[in-house]
Tab-separated table of C-alpha atoms and ligand atoms in Angstrom:
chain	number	residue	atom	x	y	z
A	1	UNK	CA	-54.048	-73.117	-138.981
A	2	UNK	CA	-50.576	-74.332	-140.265
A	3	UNK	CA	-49.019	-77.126	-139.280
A	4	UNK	CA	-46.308	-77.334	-136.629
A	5	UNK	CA	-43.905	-80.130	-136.097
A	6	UNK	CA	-42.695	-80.336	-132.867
A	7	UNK	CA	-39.272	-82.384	-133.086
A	8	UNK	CA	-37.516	-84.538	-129.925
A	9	UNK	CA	-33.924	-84.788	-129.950
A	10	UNK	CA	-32.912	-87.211	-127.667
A	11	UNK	CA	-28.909	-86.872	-128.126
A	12	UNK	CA	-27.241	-90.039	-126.021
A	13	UNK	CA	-29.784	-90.374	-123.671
A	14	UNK	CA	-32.444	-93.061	-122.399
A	15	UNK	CA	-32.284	-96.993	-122.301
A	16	UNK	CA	-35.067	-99.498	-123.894
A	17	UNK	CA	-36.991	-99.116	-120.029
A	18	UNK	CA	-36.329	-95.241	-120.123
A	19	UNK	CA	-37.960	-95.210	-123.507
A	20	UNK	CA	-40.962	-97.052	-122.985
A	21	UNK	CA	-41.657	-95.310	-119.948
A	22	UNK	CA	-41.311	-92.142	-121.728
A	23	UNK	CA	-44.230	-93.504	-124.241
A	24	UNK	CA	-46.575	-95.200	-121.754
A	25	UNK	CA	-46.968	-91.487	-120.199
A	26	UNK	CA	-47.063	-89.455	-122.917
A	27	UNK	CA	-50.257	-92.108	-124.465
A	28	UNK	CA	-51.606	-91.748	-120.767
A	29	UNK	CA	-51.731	-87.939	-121.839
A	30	UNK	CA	-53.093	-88.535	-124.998
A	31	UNK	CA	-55.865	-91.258	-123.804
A	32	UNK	CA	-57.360	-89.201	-120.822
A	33	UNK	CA	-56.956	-86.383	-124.019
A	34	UNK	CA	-54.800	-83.701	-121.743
A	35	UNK	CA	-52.866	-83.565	-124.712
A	36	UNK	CA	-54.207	-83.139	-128.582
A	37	UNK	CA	-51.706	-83.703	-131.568
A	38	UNK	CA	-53.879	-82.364	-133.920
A	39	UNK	CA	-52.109	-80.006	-136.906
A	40	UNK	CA	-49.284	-81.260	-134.786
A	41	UNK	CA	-46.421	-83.741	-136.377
A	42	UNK	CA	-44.714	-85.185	-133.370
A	43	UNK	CA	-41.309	-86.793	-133.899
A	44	UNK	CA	-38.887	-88.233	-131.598
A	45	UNK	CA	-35.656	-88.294	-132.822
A	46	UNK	CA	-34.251	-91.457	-130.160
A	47	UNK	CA	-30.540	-93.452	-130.600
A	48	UNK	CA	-30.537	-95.933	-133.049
A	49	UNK	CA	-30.741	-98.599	-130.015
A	50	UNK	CA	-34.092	-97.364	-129.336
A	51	UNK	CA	-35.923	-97.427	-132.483
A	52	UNK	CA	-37.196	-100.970	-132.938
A	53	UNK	CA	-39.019	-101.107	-129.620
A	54	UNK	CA	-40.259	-97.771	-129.915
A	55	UNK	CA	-41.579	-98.395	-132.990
A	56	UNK	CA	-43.281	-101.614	-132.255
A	57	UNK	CA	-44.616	-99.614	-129.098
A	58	UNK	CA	-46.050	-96.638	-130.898
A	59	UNK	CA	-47.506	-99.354	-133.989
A	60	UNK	CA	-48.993	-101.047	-131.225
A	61	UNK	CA	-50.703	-98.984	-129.641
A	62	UNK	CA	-51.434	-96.621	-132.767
A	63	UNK	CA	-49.873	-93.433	-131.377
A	64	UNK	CA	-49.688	-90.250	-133.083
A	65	UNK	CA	-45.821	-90.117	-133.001
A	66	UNK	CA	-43.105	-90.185	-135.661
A	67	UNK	CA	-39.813	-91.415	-135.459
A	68	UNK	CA	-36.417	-89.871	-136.628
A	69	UNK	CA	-33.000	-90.955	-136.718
A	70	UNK	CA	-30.016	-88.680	-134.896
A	71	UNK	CA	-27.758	-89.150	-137.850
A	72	UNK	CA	-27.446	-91.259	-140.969
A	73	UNK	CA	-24.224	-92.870	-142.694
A	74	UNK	CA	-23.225	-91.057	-146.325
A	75	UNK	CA	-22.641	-94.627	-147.431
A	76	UNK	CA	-25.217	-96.919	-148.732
A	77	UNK	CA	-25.303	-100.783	-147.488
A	78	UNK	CA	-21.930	-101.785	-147.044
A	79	UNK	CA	-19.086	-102.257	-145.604
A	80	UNK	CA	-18.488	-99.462	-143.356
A	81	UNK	CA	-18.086	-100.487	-139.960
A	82	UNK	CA	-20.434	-99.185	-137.350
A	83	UNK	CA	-22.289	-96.839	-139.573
A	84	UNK	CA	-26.269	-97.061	-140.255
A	85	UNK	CA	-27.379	-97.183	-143.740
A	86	UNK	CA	-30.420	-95.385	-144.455
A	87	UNK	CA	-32.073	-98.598	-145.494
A	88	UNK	CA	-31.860	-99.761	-142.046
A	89	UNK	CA	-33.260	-96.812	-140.844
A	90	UNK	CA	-36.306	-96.570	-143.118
A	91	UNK	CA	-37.273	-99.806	-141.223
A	92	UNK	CA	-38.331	-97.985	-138.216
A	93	UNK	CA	-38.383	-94.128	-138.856
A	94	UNK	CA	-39.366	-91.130	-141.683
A	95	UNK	CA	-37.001	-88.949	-140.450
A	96	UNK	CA	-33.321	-88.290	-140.134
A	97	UNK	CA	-31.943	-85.334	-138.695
A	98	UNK	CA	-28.456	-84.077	-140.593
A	99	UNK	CA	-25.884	-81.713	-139.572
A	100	UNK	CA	-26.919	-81.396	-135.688
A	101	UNK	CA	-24.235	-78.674	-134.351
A	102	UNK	CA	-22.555	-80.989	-132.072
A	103	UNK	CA	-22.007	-83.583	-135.365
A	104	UNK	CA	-20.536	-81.047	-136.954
A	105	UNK	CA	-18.307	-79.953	-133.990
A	106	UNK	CA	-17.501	-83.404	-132.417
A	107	UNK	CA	-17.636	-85.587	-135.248
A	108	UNK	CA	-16.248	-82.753	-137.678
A	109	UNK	CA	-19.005	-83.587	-140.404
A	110	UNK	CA	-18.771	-80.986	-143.152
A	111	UNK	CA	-20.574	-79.438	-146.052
A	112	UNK	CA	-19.305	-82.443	-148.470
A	113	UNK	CA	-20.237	-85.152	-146.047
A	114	UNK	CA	-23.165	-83.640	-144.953
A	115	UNK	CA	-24.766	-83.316	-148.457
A	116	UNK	CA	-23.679	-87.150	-149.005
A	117	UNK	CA	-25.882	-87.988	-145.825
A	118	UNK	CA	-29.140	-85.873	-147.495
A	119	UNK	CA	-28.561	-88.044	-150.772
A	120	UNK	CA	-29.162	-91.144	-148.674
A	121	UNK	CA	-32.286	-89.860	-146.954
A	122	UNK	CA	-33.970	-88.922	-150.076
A	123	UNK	CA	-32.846	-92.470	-151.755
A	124	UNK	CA	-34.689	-94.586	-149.060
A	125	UNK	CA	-37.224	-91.746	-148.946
A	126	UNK	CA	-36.039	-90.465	-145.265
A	127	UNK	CA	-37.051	-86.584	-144.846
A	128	UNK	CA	-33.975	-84.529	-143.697
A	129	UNK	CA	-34.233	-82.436	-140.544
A	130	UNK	CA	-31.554	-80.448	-141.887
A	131	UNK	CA	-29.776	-78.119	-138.659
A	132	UNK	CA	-28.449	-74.628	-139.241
A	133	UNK	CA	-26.005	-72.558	-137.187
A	134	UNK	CA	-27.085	-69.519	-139.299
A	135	UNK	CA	-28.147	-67.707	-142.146
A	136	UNK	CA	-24.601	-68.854	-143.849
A	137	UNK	CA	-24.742	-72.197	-143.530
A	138	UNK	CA	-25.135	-73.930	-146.657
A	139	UNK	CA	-28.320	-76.165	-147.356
A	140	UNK	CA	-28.148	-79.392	-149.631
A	141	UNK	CA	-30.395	-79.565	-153.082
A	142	UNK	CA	-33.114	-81.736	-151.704
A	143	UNK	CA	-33.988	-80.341	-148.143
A	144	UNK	CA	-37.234	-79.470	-147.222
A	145	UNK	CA	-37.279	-78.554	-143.612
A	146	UNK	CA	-34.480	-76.993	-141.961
A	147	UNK	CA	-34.420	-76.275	-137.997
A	148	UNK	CA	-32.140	-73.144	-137.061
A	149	UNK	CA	-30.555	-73.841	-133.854
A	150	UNK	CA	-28.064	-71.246	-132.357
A	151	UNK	CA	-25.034	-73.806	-131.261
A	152	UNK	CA	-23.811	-71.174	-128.542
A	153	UNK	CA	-28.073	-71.512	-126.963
A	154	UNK	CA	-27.659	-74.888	-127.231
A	155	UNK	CA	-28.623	-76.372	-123.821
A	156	UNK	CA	-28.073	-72.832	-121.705
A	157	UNK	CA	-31.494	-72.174	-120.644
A	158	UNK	CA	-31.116	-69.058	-122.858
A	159	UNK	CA	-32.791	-69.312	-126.100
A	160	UNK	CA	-32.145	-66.988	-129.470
A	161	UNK	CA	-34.685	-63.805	-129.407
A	162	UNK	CA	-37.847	-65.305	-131.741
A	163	UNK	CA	-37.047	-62.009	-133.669
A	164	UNK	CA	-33.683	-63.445	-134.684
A	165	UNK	CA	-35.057	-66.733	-135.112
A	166	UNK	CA	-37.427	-65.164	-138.012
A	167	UNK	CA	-34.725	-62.737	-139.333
A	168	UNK	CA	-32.552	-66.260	-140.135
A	169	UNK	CA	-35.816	-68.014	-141.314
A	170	UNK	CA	-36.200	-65.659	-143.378
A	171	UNK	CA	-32.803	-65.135	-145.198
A	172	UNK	CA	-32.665	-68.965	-145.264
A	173	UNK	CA	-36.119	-68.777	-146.921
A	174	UNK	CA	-34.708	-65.796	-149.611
A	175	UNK	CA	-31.788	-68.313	-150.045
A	176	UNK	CA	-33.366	-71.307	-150.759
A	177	UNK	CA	-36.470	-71.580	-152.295
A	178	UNK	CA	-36.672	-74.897	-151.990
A	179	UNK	CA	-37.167	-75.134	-147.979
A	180	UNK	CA	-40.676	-75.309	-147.657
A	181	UNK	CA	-40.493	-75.535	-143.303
A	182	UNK	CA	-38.201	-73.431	-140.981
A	183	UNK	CA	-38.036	-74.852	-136.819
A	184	UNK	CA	-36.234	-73.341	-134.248
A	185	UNK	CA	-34.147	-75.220	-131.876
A	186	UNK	CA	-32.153	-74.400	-128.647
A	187	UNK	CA	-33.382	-74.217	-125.028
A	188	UNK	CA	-36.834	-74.307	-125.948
A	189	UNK	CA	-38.876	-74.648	-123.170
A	190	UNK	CA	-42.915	-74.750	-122.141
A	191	UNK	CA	-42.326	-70.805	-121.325
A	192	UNK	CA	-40.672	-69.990	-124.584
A	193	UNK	CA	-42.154	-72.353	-127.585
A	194	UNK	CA	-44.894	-70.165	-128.199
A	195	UNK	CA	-43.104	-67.268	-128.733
A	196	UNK	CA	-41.201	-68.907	-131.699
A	197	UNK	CA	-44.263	-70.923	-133.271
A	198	UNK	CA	-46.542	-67.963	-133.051
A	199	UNK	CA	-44.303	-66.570	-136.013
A	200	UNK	CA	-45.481	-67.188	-139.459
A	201	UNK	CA	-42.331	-68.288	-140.564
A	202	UNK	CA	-41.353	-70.714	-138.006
A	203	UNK	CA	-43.430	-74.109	-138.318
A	204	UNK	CA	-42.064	-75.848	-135.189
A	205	UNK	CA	-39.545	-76.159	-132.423
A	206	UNK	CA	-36.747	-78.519	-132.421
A	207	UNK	CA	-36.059	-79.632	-128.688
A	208	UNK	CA	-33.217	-81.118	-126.511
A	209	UNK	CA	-32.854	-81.221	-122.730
A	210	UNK	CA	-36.913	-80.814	-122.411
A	211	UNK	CA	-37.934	-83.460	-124.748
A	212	UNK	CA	-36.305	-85.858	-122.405
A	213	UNK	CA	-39.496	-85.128	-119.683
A	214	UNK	CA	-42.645	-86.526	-120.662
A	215	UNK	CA	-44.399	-83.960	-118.504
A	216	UNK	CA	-42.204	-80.962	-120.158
A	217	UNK	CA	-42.799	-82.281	-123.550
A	218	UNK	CA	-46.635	-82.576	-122.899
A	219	UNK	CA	-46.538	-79.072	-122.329
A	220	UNK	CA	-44.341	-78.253	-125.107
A	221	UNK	CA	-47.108	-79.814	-127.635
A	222	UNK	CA	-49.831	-77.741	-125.386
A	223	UNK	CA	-48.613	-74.782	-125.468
A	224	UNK	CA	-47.196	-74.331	-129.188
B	301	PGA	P1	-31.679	-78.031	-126.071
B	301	PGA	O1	-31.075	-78.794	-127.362
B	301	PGA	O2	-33.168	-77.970	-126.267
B	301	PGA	O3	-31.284	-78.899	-124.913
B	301	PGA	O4	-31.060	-76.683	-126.031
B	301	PGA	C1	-31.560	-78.542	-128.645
B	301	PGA	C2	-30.776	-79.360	-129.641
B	301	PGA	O5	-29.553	-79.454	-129.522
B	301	PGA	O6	-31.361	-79.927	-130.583
């Protein structure tokens, strides 16, 4: 059975409360054993505001959850105001995820910058959940796991067809032998995951708007 990692994004959302809440119910899942994380890697991907507690939370109570960072500065330690150094980051989480579509649109983060920001990762030994728009964008020496996310599905309720989801995985695949793990991302849903993980080259979902529901992301993990 191959492993699937099943990746929360939680963009600008949830307080310190919101957070912890989020938690206690997803361990109540995981205690009365509704939900089972086995060949499962389950990462939440929270603001930076969030980490600490979370992962004092999660240590605590020895849950089977990873954490990930939204972004990470291309400079080391520093000054460089308001940016997180991936040093600071390796305090709390494994992962960072690069190149989200709406970094790249909002924040105009390019190929140059973006390959900066992988450097860091690897130097304080952060894996890079590295987002694609498609089978063109280009993918930093050093990535691993990519998640293909179609920008325009992004939030709509409408998810890419799984068969174009594998087509990209696959050219991505071709393109760089390197990338060991291909996720997609955008509007997945309970309904939909399986029809993307079921696919022998795509090793996980990554997921927005549903991730934010305990409930929804239960059933996420269930039914992948
Ligand atoms: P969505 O977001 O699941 O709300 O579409 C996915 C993402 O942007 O990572």
């Amino acid at each position: 059975m191959k492993k699937l990692f099943i990746i929360a994004n939680w963009k600008s959302n949830k307080n310190v409360a919101d957070a912890k809440n989020w938690l206690y119910q997803i361990e109540s899942r995981i205690k009365n054993q509704e939900l089972r994380t086995e060949n499962k890697e389950i990462i939440v991907c929270p603001s930076y505001t969030l980490l600490p507690e979370m992962y004092t939370y999660i240590g605590k109570n020895k849950l089977p959850i990873k954490l990930g960072a939204q972004d990470i500065s291309p400079f080391d330690e520093g000054a460089f105001t308001g940016a997180i150094s991936g040093r600071q980051i390796k305090e709390f989480a494994d992962y960072t995820l690069i190149g989200h579509s709406e970094r790249r649109r909002e924040f105009k983060e390019d190929d140059e910058i973006l390959t900066k920001k992988v450097k860091m990762a690897k130097k304080y030994q952060l894996t890079p959940i590295y987002c694609v728009l498609d089978e063109h964008t280009f993918i930093p020496e050093g990535v691993t796991l990519v998640a293909y996310e179609l920008a325009s599905a992004i939030g709509t309720g409408t998810p890419d067809t799984p068969e174009s989801a594998e087509k990209i995985a696959k050219l991505v695949r071709k393109k760089y032998p390197f990338i060991r793990y291909t996720l997609y991302g955008a509007s997945v849903t309970p309904e939909n995951v399986n029809s993307f993980t079921k696919l022998d080259t795509i090793d996980g979902a990554l997921i927005g708007g549903a991730s934010l529901d305990p409930k929804k992301f239960t059933e996420i993990i269930k039914n992948a």
